[in-house]
Amino acid sequence: MLITSAGRRAGLVECFRASAARMDVALEVHACDLYPELSAACALADARFAAPRCTDADYIPRLLDYVRDNGIGLVVPTIDTELQPLAAARTDFASQGTYVHVSSEEAIDIVRDKKRTMDVLAKAGVPVPRTATLEQFRQDHEGWAWPLFIKPVAGSASRGIALLQDLSELKGAYSEPMLVQEALGGDEYTINLFVGEDGVMHAAIPHLRMSVRAGEVEKGRTVRRADFEIIARDLATALPGARGVLCFQLFDDPRLGPRIIEINARFGGGYPLADRAGGHFAENVLRTAIGLPLVACDDWQDGLTMLRYDNAVFV
């Protein structure tokens, strides 16, 4: 298998290795990054190589050559910006016998645009906060309750997010398209879910985001919530062609109730907690790539706490 943009995803490498061990399958993990010599996950992989930026024209051809030359059966992307090119090239990889773990182009187009995400979910009856593009808000900001959140339409890792207390804090211009949302309170959760190739959601595992660093959960605890599972199932249905592992964040606002704020159509940074709790989504991704039946992944441990800390890989 190949993990792309591997970066610090050492935990994901170990999740796949543990999954292969349970399956009694020999797994060779390849990893790539812009600078693989500076990537912890690449250092822990069995093989590694330098890949172009996913925005480069040579990105997909380089990966296609690599998977062909190295007999790669599974490609797992880890960052949002590579999902669109990989979804568009999914059939090209399949013609070489490689399964790419990515949802449909339509689903990726939706989740990469946070305004469109909110519109699609709202239309499907999935709870979301009131949302408008910055241009729409500037034209009509009456009736909004301050404070408000502003964030990039295509942002990630908490980049560019700000809390505005009143209209005076709104900048005259921003370097990228922005959207405005009603501010939510209460506890924040991530829900990891697995959707089969048949479009059916097999499990959803929420965890409380007790502490977050650079947009990624640092301390978390699994929480079994029937209402979150219903929301996850409705979300999976609302996204055309959603497949494999996805995750989304929501706030359980004490006034409004649960409200989804964003979706990542990939393995999230906090996935190892769901995996350790017994939701073996990575194993089912391997099984899908190999052509084996899926295993049940909804019998997971409630109340399992993950306390991350910094570690080092020495090369």
PDB file of N, CA and C in Angstrom, residues 198-296:
ATOM      1  N   ASP A 198     -20.931   0.009  -1.286  1.00  0.00           N
ATOM      2  CA  ASP A 198     -22.353   0.004  -1.625  1.00  0.00           C
ATOM      3  C   ASP A 198     -23.068   1.262  -1.139  1.00  0.00           C
ATOM      4  N   GLY A 199     -22.331   2.194  -0.523  1.00  0.00           N
ATOM      5  CA  GLY A 199     -22.919   3.436  -0.054  1.00  0.00           C
ATOM      6  C   GLY A 199     -23.567   3.343   1.312  1.00  0.00           C
ATOM      7  N   VAL A 200     -23.478   2.179   1.961  1.00  0.00           N
ATOM      8  CA  VAL A 200     -24.096   1.974   3.272  1.00  0.00           C
ATOM      9  C   VAL A 200     -23.100   2.303   4.381  1.00  0.00           C
ATOM     10  N   MET A 201     -23.526   3.136   5.350  1.00  0.00           N
ATOM     11  CA  MET A 201     -22.673   3.419   6.499  1.00  0.00           C
ATOM     12  C   MET A 201     -22.689   2.234   7.453  1.00  0.00           C
ATOM     13  N   HIS A 202     -21.503   1.744   7.791  1.00  0.00           N
ATOM     14  CA  HIS A 202     -21.401   0.567   8.643  1.00  0.00           C
ATOM     15  C   HIS A 202     -21.181   0.919  10.113  1.00  0.00           C
ATOM     16  N   ALA A 203     -20.592   2.065  10.385  1.00  0.00           N
ATOM     17  CA  ALA A 203     -20.358   2.462  11.777  1.00  0.00           C
ATOM     18  C   ALA A 203     -19.987   3.935  11.838  1.00  0.00           C
ATOM     19  N   ALA A 204     -20.267   4.541  12.985  1.00  0.00           N
ATOM     20  CA  ALA A 204     -19.859   5.915  13.270  1.00  0.00           C
ATOM     21  C   ALA A 204     -19.370   5.957  14.711  1.00  0.00           C
ATOM     22  N   ILE A 205     -18.169   6.506  14.910  1.00  0.00           N
ATOM     23  CA  ILE A 205     -17.557   6.532  16.237  1.00  0.00           C
ATOM     24  C   ILE A 205     -17.235   7.977  16.621  1.00  0.00           C
ATOM     25  N   PRO A 206     -18.010   8.569  17.529  1.00  0.00           N
ATOM     26  CA  PRO A 206     -17.726   9.944  17.957  1.00  0.00           C
ATOM     27  C   PRO A 206     -16.659   9.966  19.054  1.00  0.00           C
ATOM     28  N   HIS A 207     -15.887  11.040  19.070  1.00  0.00           N
ATOM     29  CA  HIS A 207     -15.053  11.291  20.243  1.00  0.00           C
ATOM     30  C   HIS A 207     -15.097  12.777  20.589  1.00  0.00           C
ATOM     31  N   LEU A 208     -15.095  13.034  21.881  1.00  0.00           N
ATOM     32  CA  LEU A 208     -15.059  14.392  22.411  1.00  0.00           C
ATOM     33  C   LEU A 208     -13.672  14.969  22.199  1.00  0.00           C
ATOM     34  N   ARG A 209     -13.604  16.147  21.599  1.00  0.00           N
ATOM     35  CA  ARG A 209     -12.319  16.811  21.366  1.00  0.00           C
ATOM     36  C   ARG A 209     -11.955  17.613  22.625  1.00  0.00           C
ATOM     37  N   MET A 210     -11.271  16.945  23.547  1.00  0.00           N
ATOM     38  CA  MET A 210     -10.962  17.548  24.840  1.00  0.00           C
ATOM     39  C   MET A 210      -9.867  18.596  24.733  1.00  0.00           C
ATOM     40  N   SER A 211      -8.939  18.401  23.796  1.00  0.00           N
ATOM     41  CA  SER A 211      -7.846  19.346  23.571  1.00  0.00           C
ATOM     42  C   SER A 211      -7.432  19.221  22.112  1.00  0.00           C
ATOM     43  N   VAL A 212      -7.218  20.370  21.468  1.00  0.00           N
ATOM     44  CA  VAL A 212      -6.903  20.392  20.035  1.00  0.00           C
ATOM     45  C   VAL A 212      -5.650  21.219  19.809  1.00  0.00           C
ATOM     46  N   ARG A 213      -4.801  20.754  18.891  1.00  0.00           N
ATOM     47  CA  ARG A 213      -3.614  21.519  18.512  1.00  0.00           C
ATOM     48  C   ARG A 213      -3.518  21.547  16.992  1.00  0.00           C
ATOM     49  N   ALA A 214      -3.453  22.749  16.415  1.00  0.00           N
ATOM     50  CA  ALA A 214      -3.383  22.933  14.960  1.00  0.00           C
ATOM     51  C   ALA A 214      -4.503  22.190  14.249  1.00  0.00           C
ATOM     52  N   GLY A 215      -5.689  22.218  14.853  1.00  0.00           N
ATOM     53  CA  GLY A 215      -6.851  21.607  14.229  1.00  0.00           C
ATOM     54  C   GLY A 215      -6.969  20.111  14.408  1.00  0.00           C
ATOM     55  N   GLU A 216      -6.007  19.480  15.073  1.00  0.00           N
ATOM     56  CA  GLU A 216      -6.011  18.031  15.248  1.00  0.00           C
ATOM     57  C   GLU A 216      -6.160  17.693  16.724  1.00  0.00           C
ATOM     58  N   VAL A 217      -6.978  16.672  17.015  1.00  0.00           N
ATOM     59  CA  VAL A 217      -7.261  16.338  18.405  1.00  0.00           C
ATOM     60  C   VAL A 217      -6.001  15.847  19.109  1.00  0.00           C
ATOM     61  N   GLU A 218      -5.762  16.370  20.292  1.00  0.00           N
ATOM     62  CA  GLU A 218      -4.596  16.000  21.096  1.00  0.00           C
ATOM     63  C   GLU A 218      -5.024  15.101  22.260  1.00  0.00           C
ATOM     64  N   LYS A 219      -6.203  15.396  22.808  1.00  0.00           N
ATOM     65  CA  LYS A 219      -6.790  14.561  23.851  1.00  0.00           C
ATOM     66  C   LYS A 219      -8.254  14.344  23.481  1.00  0.00           C
ATOM     67  N   GLY A 220      -8.670  13.092  23.460  1.00  0.00           N
ATOM     68  CA  GLY A 220     -10.035  12.789  23.060  1.00  0.00           C
ATOM     69  C   GLY A 220     -10.583  11.584  23.789  1.00  0.00           C
ATOM     70  N   ARG A 221     -11.912  11.465  23.822  1.00  0.00           N
ATOM     71  CA  ARG A 221     -12.558  10.343  24.495  1.00  0.00           C
ATOM     72  C   ARG A 221     -13.763   9.897  23.669  1.00  0.00           C
ATOM     73  N   THR A 222     -13.848   8.602  23.378  1.00  0.00           N
ATOM     74  CA  THR A 222     -14.977   8.080  22.618  1.00  0.00           C
ATOM     75  C   THR A 222     -16.262   8.206  23.431  1.00  0.00           C
ATOM     76  N   VAL A 223     -17.344   8.556  22.729  1.00  0.00           N
ATOM     77  CA  VAL A 223     -18.636   8.786  23.369  1.00  0.00           C
ATOM     78  C   VAL A 223     -19.721   8.155  22.492  1.00  0.00           C
ATOM     79  N   ARG A 224     -20.518   7.277  23.064  1.00  0.00           N
ATOM     80  CA  ARG A 224     -21.596   6.654  22.291  1.00  0.00           C
ATOM     81  C   ARG A 224     -22.845   7.531  22.384  1.00  0.00           C
ATOM     82  N   ARG A 225     -23.262   8.069  21.244  1.00  0.00           N
ATOM     83  CA  ARG A 225     -24.431   8.945  21.167  1.00  0.00           C
ATOM     84  C   ARG A 225     -25.310   8.498  19.997  1.00  0.00           C
ATOM     85  N   ALA A 226     -26.529   8.069  20.309  1.00  0.00           N
ATOM     86  CA  ALA A 226     -27.434   7.604  19.258  1.00  0.00           C
ATOM     87  C   ALA A 226     -27.780   8.733  18.290  1.00  0.00           C
ATOM     88  N   ASP A 227     -27.919   9.969  18.796  1.00  0.00           N
ATOM     89  CA  ASP A 227     -28.266  11.088  17.911  1.00  0.00           C
ATOM     90  C   ASP A 227     -27.139  11.403  16.939  1.00  0.00           C
ATOM     91  N   PHE A 228     -25.868  11.232  17.382  1.00  0.00           N
ATOM     92  CA  PHE A 228     -24.743  11.457  16.485  1.00  0.00           C
ATOM     93  C   PHE A 228     -24.711  10.403  15.381  1.00  0.00           C
ATOM     94  N   GLU A 229     -25.061   9.168  15.717  1.00  0.00           N
ATOM     95  CA  GLU A 229     -25.072   8.104  14.708  1.00  0.00           C
ATOM     96  C   GLU A 229     -26.116   8.397  13.628  1.00  0.00           C
ATOM     97  N   ILE A 230     -27.266   8.915  14.034  1.00  0.00           N
ATOM     98  CA  ILE A 230     -28.311   9.272  13.060  1.00  0.00           C
ATOM     99  C   ILE A 230     -27.809  10.386  12.149  1.00  0.00           C
ATOM    100  N   ILE A 231     -27.160  11.385  12.735  1.00  0.00           N
ATOM    101  CA  ILE A 231     -26.617  12.490  11.946  1.00  0.00           C
ATOM    102  C   ILE A 231     -25.583  11.973  10.955  1.00  0.00           C
ATOM    103  N   ALA A 232     -24.709  11.061  11.415  1.00  0.00           N
ATOM    104  CA  ALA A 232     -23.673  10.502  10.537  1.00  0.00           C
ATOM    105  C   ALA A 232     -24.292   9.736   9.377  1.00  0.00           C
ATOM    106  N   ARG A 233     -25.332   8.966   9.664  1.00  0.00           N
ATOM    107  CA  ARG A 233     -25.991   8.195   8.609  1.00  0.00           C
ATOM    108  C   ARG A 233     -26.649   9.131   7.587  1.00  0.00           C
ATOM    109  N   ASP A 234     -27.284  10.192   8.074  1.00  0.00           N
ATOM    110  CA  ASP A 234     -27.913  11.149   7.167  1.00  0.00           C
ATOM    111  C   ASP A 234     -26.870  11.886   6.331  1.00  0.00           C
ATOM    112  N   LEU A 235     -25.729  12.201   6.948  1.00  0.00           N
ATOM    113  CA  LEU A 235     -24.646  12.857   6.226  1.00  0.00           C
ATOM    114  C   LEU A 235     -24.122  11.962   5.108  1.00  0.00           C
ATOM    115  N   ALA A 236     -23.894  10.681   5.411  1.00  0.00           N
ATOM    116  CA  ALA A 236     -23.390   9.747   4.399  1.00  0.00           C
ATOM    117  C   ALA A 236     -24.359   9.629   3.231  1.00  0.00           C
ATOM    118  N   THR A 237     -25.649   9.676   3.521  1.00  0.00           N
ATOM    119  CA  THR A 237     -26.666   9.606   2.476  1.00  0.00           C
ATOM    120  C   THR A 237     -26.696  10.885   1.645  1.00  0.00           C
ATOM    121  N   ALA A 238     -26.448  12.016   2.284  1.00  0.00           N
ATOM    122  CA  ALA A 238     -26.510  13.312   1.601  1.00  0.00           C
ATOM    123  C   ALA A 238     -25.343  13.527   0.642  1.00  0.00           C
ATOM    124  N   LEU A 239     -24.215  12.848   0.869  1.00  0.00           N
ATOM    125  CA  LEU A 239     -23.033  13.027   0.023  1.00  0.00           C
ATOM    126  C   LEU A 239     -23.026  11.967  -1.076  1.00  0.00           C
ATOM    127  N   PRO A 240     -23.252  12.333  -2.318  1.00  0.00           N
ATOM    128  CA  PRO A 240     -23.280  11.347  -3.405  1.00  0.00           C
ATOM    129  C   PRO A 240     -21.908  10.722  -3.632  1.00  0.00           C
ATOM    130  N   GLY A 241     -21.838   9.406  -3.504  1.00  0.00           N
ATOM    131  CA  GLY A 241     -20.569   8.725  -3.736  1.00  0.00           C
ATOM    132  C   GLY A 241     -19.607   8.765  -2.576  1.00  0.00           C
ATOM    133  N   ALA A 242     -20.106   9.031  -1.366  1.00  0.00           N
ATOM    134  CA  ALA A 242     -19.235   8.961  -0.180  1.00  0.00           C
ATOM    135  C   ALA A 242     -18.814   7.511   0.026  1.00  0.00           C
ATOM    136  N   ARG A 243     -17.518   7.280   0.165  1.00  0.00           N
ATOM    137  CA  ARG A 243     -17.006   5.916   0.308  1.00  0.00           C
ATOM    138  C   ARG A 243     -15.838   5.887   1.287  1.00  0.00           C
ATOM    139  N   GLY A 244     -15.694   4.774   1.981  1.00  0.00           N
ATOM    140  CA  GLY A 244     -14.552   4.574   2.851  1.00  0.00           C
ATOM    141  C   GLY A 244     -14.654   5.348   4.143  1.00  0.00           C
ATOM    142  N   VAL A 245     -13.507   5.815   4.626  1.00  0.00           N
ATOM    143  CA  VAL A 245     -13.431   6.510   5.913  1.00  0.00           C
ATOM    144  C   VAL A 245     -13.566   8.013   5.697  1.00  0.00           C
ATOM    145  N   LEU A 246     -14.469   8.618   6.453  1.00  0.00           N
ATOM    146  CA  LEU A 246     -14.639  10.065   6.480  1.00  0.00           C
ATOM    147  C   LEU A 246     -14.715  10.497   7.940  1.00  0.00           C
ATOM    148  N   CYS A 247     -14.608  11.783   8.186  1.00  0.00           N
ATOM    149  CA  CYS A 247     -14.854  12.295   9.532  1.00  0.00           C
ATOM    150  C   CYS A 247     -15.462  13.676   9.422  1.00  0.00           C
ATOM    151  N   PHE A 248     -16.194  14.058  10.448  1.00  0.00           N
ATOM    152  CA  PHE A 248     -16.755  15.404  10.473  1.00  0.00           C
ATOM    153  C   PHE A 248     -16.749  15.914  11.909  1.00  0.00           C
ATOM    154  N   GLN A 249     -16.756  17.249  12.023  1.00  0.00           N
ATOM    155  CA  GLN A 249     -16.763  17.908  13.328  1.00  0.00           C
ATOM    156  C   GLN A 249     -18.128  18.539  13.561  1.00  0.00           C
ATOM    157  N   LEU A 250     -18.564  18.493  14.821  1.00  0.00           N
ATOM    158  CA  LEU A 250     -19.784  19.191  15.191  1.00  0.00           C
ATOM    159  C   LEU A 250     -19.660  19.749  16.600  1.00  0.00           C
ATOM    160  N   PHE A 251     -20.440  20.784  16.850  1.00  0.00           N
ATOM    161  CA  PHE A 251     -20.596  21.327  18.197  1.00  0.00           C
ATOM    162  C   PHE A 251     -21.968  20.907  18.711  1.00  0.00           C
ATOM    163  N   ASP A 252     -22.009  20.471  19.955  1.00  0.00           N
ATOM    164  CA  ASP A 252     -23.280  20.168  20.601  1.00  0.00           C
ATOM    165  C   ASP A 252     -23.713  21.422  21.348  1.00  0.00           C
ATOM    166  N   ASP A 253     -24.265  22.364  20.589  1.00  0.00           N
ATOM    167  CA  ASP A 253     -24.610  23.671  21.130  1.00  0.00           C
ATOM    168  C   ASP A 253     -25.765  23.536  22.129  1.00  0.00           C
ATOM    169  N   PRO A 254     -25.628  24.095  23.334  1.00  0.00           N
ATOM    170  CA  PRO A 254     -26.692  23.954  24.343  1.00  0.00           C
ATOM    171  C   PRO A 254     -28.007  24.613  23.949  1.00  0.00           C
ATOM    172  N   ARG A 255     -27.964  25.563  23.024  1.00  0.00           N
ATOM    173  CA  ARG A 255     -29.177  26.266  22.599  1.00  0.00           C
ATOM    174  C   ARG A 255     -29.773  25.646  21.334  1.00  0.00           C
ATOM    175  N   LEU A 256     -28.919  25.316  20.373  1.00  0.00           N
ATOM    176  CA  LEU A 256     -29.386  24.849  19.071  1.00  0.00           C
ATOM    177  C   LEU A 256     -29.350  23.338  18.913  1.00  0.00           C
ATOM    178  N   GLY A 257     -28.546  22.658  19.761  1.00  0.00           N
ATOM    179  CA  GLY A 257     -28.330  21.225  19.584  1.00  0.00           C
ATOM    180  C   GLY A 257     -27.135  20.977  18.683  1.00  0.00           C
ATOM    181  N   PRO A 258     -26.886  19.729  18.297  1.00  0.00           N
ATOM    182  CA  PRO A 258     -25.719  19.406  17.464  1.00  0.00           C
ATOM    183  C   PRO A 258     -25.776  20.122  16.120  1.00  0.00           C
ATOM    184  N   ARG A 259     -24.633  20.684  15.701  1.00  0.00           N
ATOM    185  CA  ARG A 259     -24.526  21.360  14.413  1.00  0.00           C
ATOM    186  C   ARG A 259     -23.175  21.012  13.783  1.00  0.00           C
ATOM    187  N   ILE A 260     -23.198  20.469  12.571  1.00  0.00           N
ATOM    188  CA  ILE A 260     -21.968  20.111  11.860  1.00  0.00           C
ATOM    189  C   ILE A 260     -21.289  21.371  11.346  1.00  0.00           C
ATOM    190  N   ILE A 261     -19.953  21.444  11.486  1.00  0.00           N
ATOM    191  CA  ILE A 261     -19.232  22.610  10.995  1.00  0.00           C
ATOM    192  C   ILE A 261     -18.338  22.286   9.803  1.00  0.00           C
ATOM    193  N   GLU A 262     -17.876  21.034   9.651  1.00  0.00           N
ATOM    194  CA  GLU A 262     -17.083  20.697   8.476  1.00  0.00           C
ATOM    195  C   GLU A 262     -16.931  19.191   8.333  1.00  0.00           C
ATOM    196  N   ILE A 263     -16.553  18.782   7.108  1.00  0.00           N
ATOM    197  CA  ILE A 263     -16.362  17.372   6.777  1.00  0.00           C
ATOM    198  C   ILE A 263     -14.983  17.198   6.147  1.00  0.00           C
ATOM    199  N   ASN A 264     -14.301  16.105   6.498  1.00  0.00           N
ATOM    200  CA  ASN A 264     -13.061  15.691   5.825  1.00  0.00           C
ATOM    201  C   ASN A 264     -13.302  14.313   5.211  1.00  0.00           C
ATOM    202  N   ALA A 265     -13.219  14.221   3.901  1.00  0.00           N
ATOM    203  CA  ALA A 265     -13.494  12.949   3.216  1.00  0.00           C
ATOM    204  C   ALA A 265     -12.227  12.105   3.137  1.00  0.00           C
ATOM    205  N   ARG A 266     -11.667  11.804   4.293  1.00  0.00           N
ATOM    206  CA  ARG A 266     -10.403  11.059   4.398  1.00  0.00           C
ATOM    207  C   ARG A 266     -10.222  10.613   5.837  1.00  0.00           C
ATOM    208  N   PHE A 267      -9.146   9.870   6.093  1.00  0.00           N
ATOM    209  CA  PHE A 267      -8.775   9.560   7.469  1.00  0.00           C
ATOM    210  C   PHE A 267      -8.426  10.861   8.187  1.00  0.00           C
ATOM    211  N   GLY A 268      -9.077  11.118   9.308  1.00  0.00           N
ATOM    212  CA  GLY A 268      -8.756  12.282  10.117  1.00  0.00           C
ATOM    213  C   GLY A 268      -7.545  12.010  10.998  1.00  0.00           C
ATOM    214  N   GLY A 269      -6.968  13.093  11.528  1.00  0.00           N
ATOM    215  CA  GLY A 269      -5.795  12.948  12.380  1.00  0.00           C
ATOM    216  C   GLY A 269      -6.077  12.170  13.653  1.00  0.00           C
ATOM    217  N   GLY A 270      -7.349  12.184  14.117  1.00  0.00           N
ATOM    218  CA  GLY A 270      -7.704  11.467  15.338  1.00  0.00           C
ATOM    219  C   GLY A 270      -8.194  10.056  15.106  1.00  0.00           C
ATOM    220  N   TYR A 271      -8.072   9.547  13.860  1.00  0.00           N
ATOM    221  CA  TYR A 271      -8.577   8.202  13.577  1.00  0.00           C
ATOM    222  C   TYR A 271      -7.985   7.119  14.482  1.00  0.00           C
ATOM    223  N   PRO A 272      -6.699   7.164  14.860  1.00  0.00           N
ATOM    224  CA  PRO A 272      -6.166   6.091  15.710  1.00  0.00           C
ATOM    225  C   PRO A 272      -6.984   5.828  16.969  1.00  0.00           C
ATOM    226  N   LEU A 273      -7.678   6.844  17.497  1.00  0.00           N
ATOM    227  CA  LEU A 273      -8.531   6.617  18.665  1.00  0.00           C
ATOM    228  C   LEU A 273      -9.697   5.707  18.304  1.00  0.00           C
ATOM    229  N   ALA A 274     -10.348   5.956  17.183  1.00  0.00           N
ATOM    230  CA  ALA A 274     -11.452   5.098  16.737  1.00  0.00           C
ATOM    231  C   ALA A 274     -10.962   3.684  16.461  1.00  0.00           C
ATOM    232  N   ASP A 275      -9.778   3.571  15.872  1.00  0.00           N
ATOM    233  CA  ASP A 275      -9.220   2.257  15.560  1.00  0.00           C
ATOM    234  C   ASP A 275      -8.930   1.478  16.841  1.00  0.00           C
ATOM    235  N   ARG A 276      -8.318   2.145  17.803  1.00  0.00           N
ATOM    236  CA  ARG A 276      -7.979   1.491  19.070  1.00  0.00           C
ATOM    237  C   ARG A 276      -9.240   1.092  19.837  1.00  0.00           C
ATOM    238  N   ALA A 277     -10.320   1.868  19.656  1.00  0.00           N
ATOM    239  CA  ALA A 277     -11.572   1.568  20.348  1.00  0.00           C
ATOM    240  C   ALA A 277     -12.277   0.339  19.772  1.00  0.00           C
ATOM    241  N   GLY A 278     -11.820  -0.127  18.606  1.00  0.00           N
ATOM    242  CA  GLY A 278     -12.410  -1.325  18.015  1.00  0.00           C
ATOM    243  C   GLY A 278     -13.129  -1.098  16.702  1.00  0.00           C
ATOM    244  N   GLY A 279     -13.155   0.147  16.222  1.00  0.00           N
ATOM    245  CA  GLY A 279     -13.754   0.421  14.919  1.00  0.00           C
ATOM    246  C   GLY A 279     -12.727   0.234  13.832  1.00  0.00           C
ATOM    247  N   HIS A 280     -12.551  -0.981  13.383  1.00  0.00           N
ATOM    248  CA  HIS A 280     -11.432  -1.311  12.499  1.00  0.00           C
ATOM    249  C   HIS A 280     -11.718  -0.894  11.063  1.00  0.00           C
ATOM    250  N   PHE A 281     -11.789   0.413  10.849  1.00  0.00           N
ATOM    251  CA  PHE A 281     -12.058   0.947   9.519  1.00  0.00           C
ATOM    252  C   PHE A 281     -10.883   0.692   8.580  1.00  0.00           C
ATOM    253  N   ALA A 282      -9.652   0.846   9.085  1.00  0.00           N
ATOM    254  CA  ALA A 282      -8.474   0.613   8.240  1.00  0.00           C
ATOM    255  C   ALA A 282      -8.462  -0.826   7.731  1.00  0.00           C
ATOM    256  N   GLU A 283      -8.863  -1.759   8.583  1.00  0.00           N
ATOM    257  CA  GLU A 283      -8.923  -3.157   8.140  1.00  0.00           C
ATOM    258  C   GLU A 283      -9.922  -3.313   7.002  1.00  0.00           C
ATOM    259  N   ASN A 284     -11.053  -2.633   7.090  1.00  0.00           N
ATOM    260  CA  ASN A 284     -12.040  -2.744   6.021  1.00  0.00           C
ATOM    261  C   ASN A 284     -11.576  -2.073   4.733  1.00  0.00           C
ATOM    262  N   VAL A 285     -10.745  -1.046   4.840  1.00  0.00           N
ATOM    263  CA  VAL A 285     -10.153  -0.451   3.638  1.00  0.00           C
ATOM    264  C   VAL A 285      -9.222  -1.460   2.981  1.00  0.00           C
ATOM    265  N   LEU A 286      -8.415  -2.141   3.776  1.00  0.00           N
ATOM    266  CA  LEU A 286      -7.551  -3.204   3.248  1.00  0.00           C
ATOM    267  C   LEU A 286      -8.384  -4.314   2.607  1.00  0.00           C
ATOM    268  N   ARG A 287      -9.433  -4.725   3.281  1.00  0.00           N
ATOM    269  CA  ARG A 287     -10.288  -5.790   2.760  1.00  0.00           C
ATOM    270  C   ARG A 287     -10.943  -5.384   1.436  1.00  0.00           C
ATOM    271  N   THR A 288     -11.352  -4.129   1.339  1.00  0.00           N
ATOM    272  CA  THR A 288     -11.938  -3.641   0.099  1.00  0.00           C
ATOM    273  C   THR A 288     -10.925  -3.705  -1.038  1.00  0.00           C
ATOM    274  N   ALA A 289      -9.689  -3.293  -0.748  1.00  0.00           N
ATOM    275  CA  ALA A 289      -8.641  -3.295  -1.772  1.00  0.00           C
ATOM    276  C   ALA A 289      -8.310  -4.718  -2.233  1.00  0.00           C
ATOM    277  N   ILE A 290      -8.339  -5.672  -1.299  1.00  0.00           N
ATOM    278  CA  ILE A 290      -7.985  -7.060  -1.608  1.00  0.00           C
ATOM    279  C   ILE A 290      -9.159  -7.823  -2.198  1.00  0.00           C
ATOM    280  N   GLY A 291     -10.377  -7.350  -1.903  1.00  0.00           N
ATOM    281  CA  GLY A 291     -11.565  -8.051  -2.378  1.00  0.00           C
ATOM    282  C   GLY A 291     -12.114  -9.049  -1.384  1.00  0.00           C
ATOM    283  N   LEU A 292     -11.843  -8.828  -0.099  1.00  0.00           N
ATOM    284  CA  LEU A 292     -12.336  -9.706   0.955  1.00  0.00           C
ATOM    285  C   LEU A 292     -13.602  -9.113   1.575  1.00  0.00           C
ATOM    286  N   PRO A 293     -14.451  -9.934   2.197  1.00  0.00           N
ATOM    287  CA  PRO A 293     -15.647  -9.419   2.866  1.00  0.00           C
ATOM    288  C   PRO A 293     -15.270  -8.475   4.007  1.00  0.00           C
ATOM    289  N   LEU A 294     -16.117  -7.497   4.259  1.00  0.00           N
ATOM    290  CA  LEU A 294     -15.890  -6.568   5.362  1.00  0.00           C
ATOM    291  C   LEU A 294     -16.137  -7.249   6.692  1.00  0.00           C
ATOM    292  N   VAL A 295     -15.497  -6.717   7.743  1.00  0.00           N
ATOM    293  CA  VAL A 295     -15.763  -7.187   9.096  1.00  0.00           C
ATOM    294  C   VAL A 295     -16.648  -6.159   9.796  1.00  0.00           C
ATOM    295  N   ALA A 296     -17.398  -6.602  10.790  1.00  0.00           N
ATOM    296  CA  ALA A 296     -18.209  -5.678  11.580  1.00  0.00           C
ATOM    297  C   ALA A 296     -17.285  -4.685  12.274  1.00  0.00           C
TER     298      ALA A 296
END
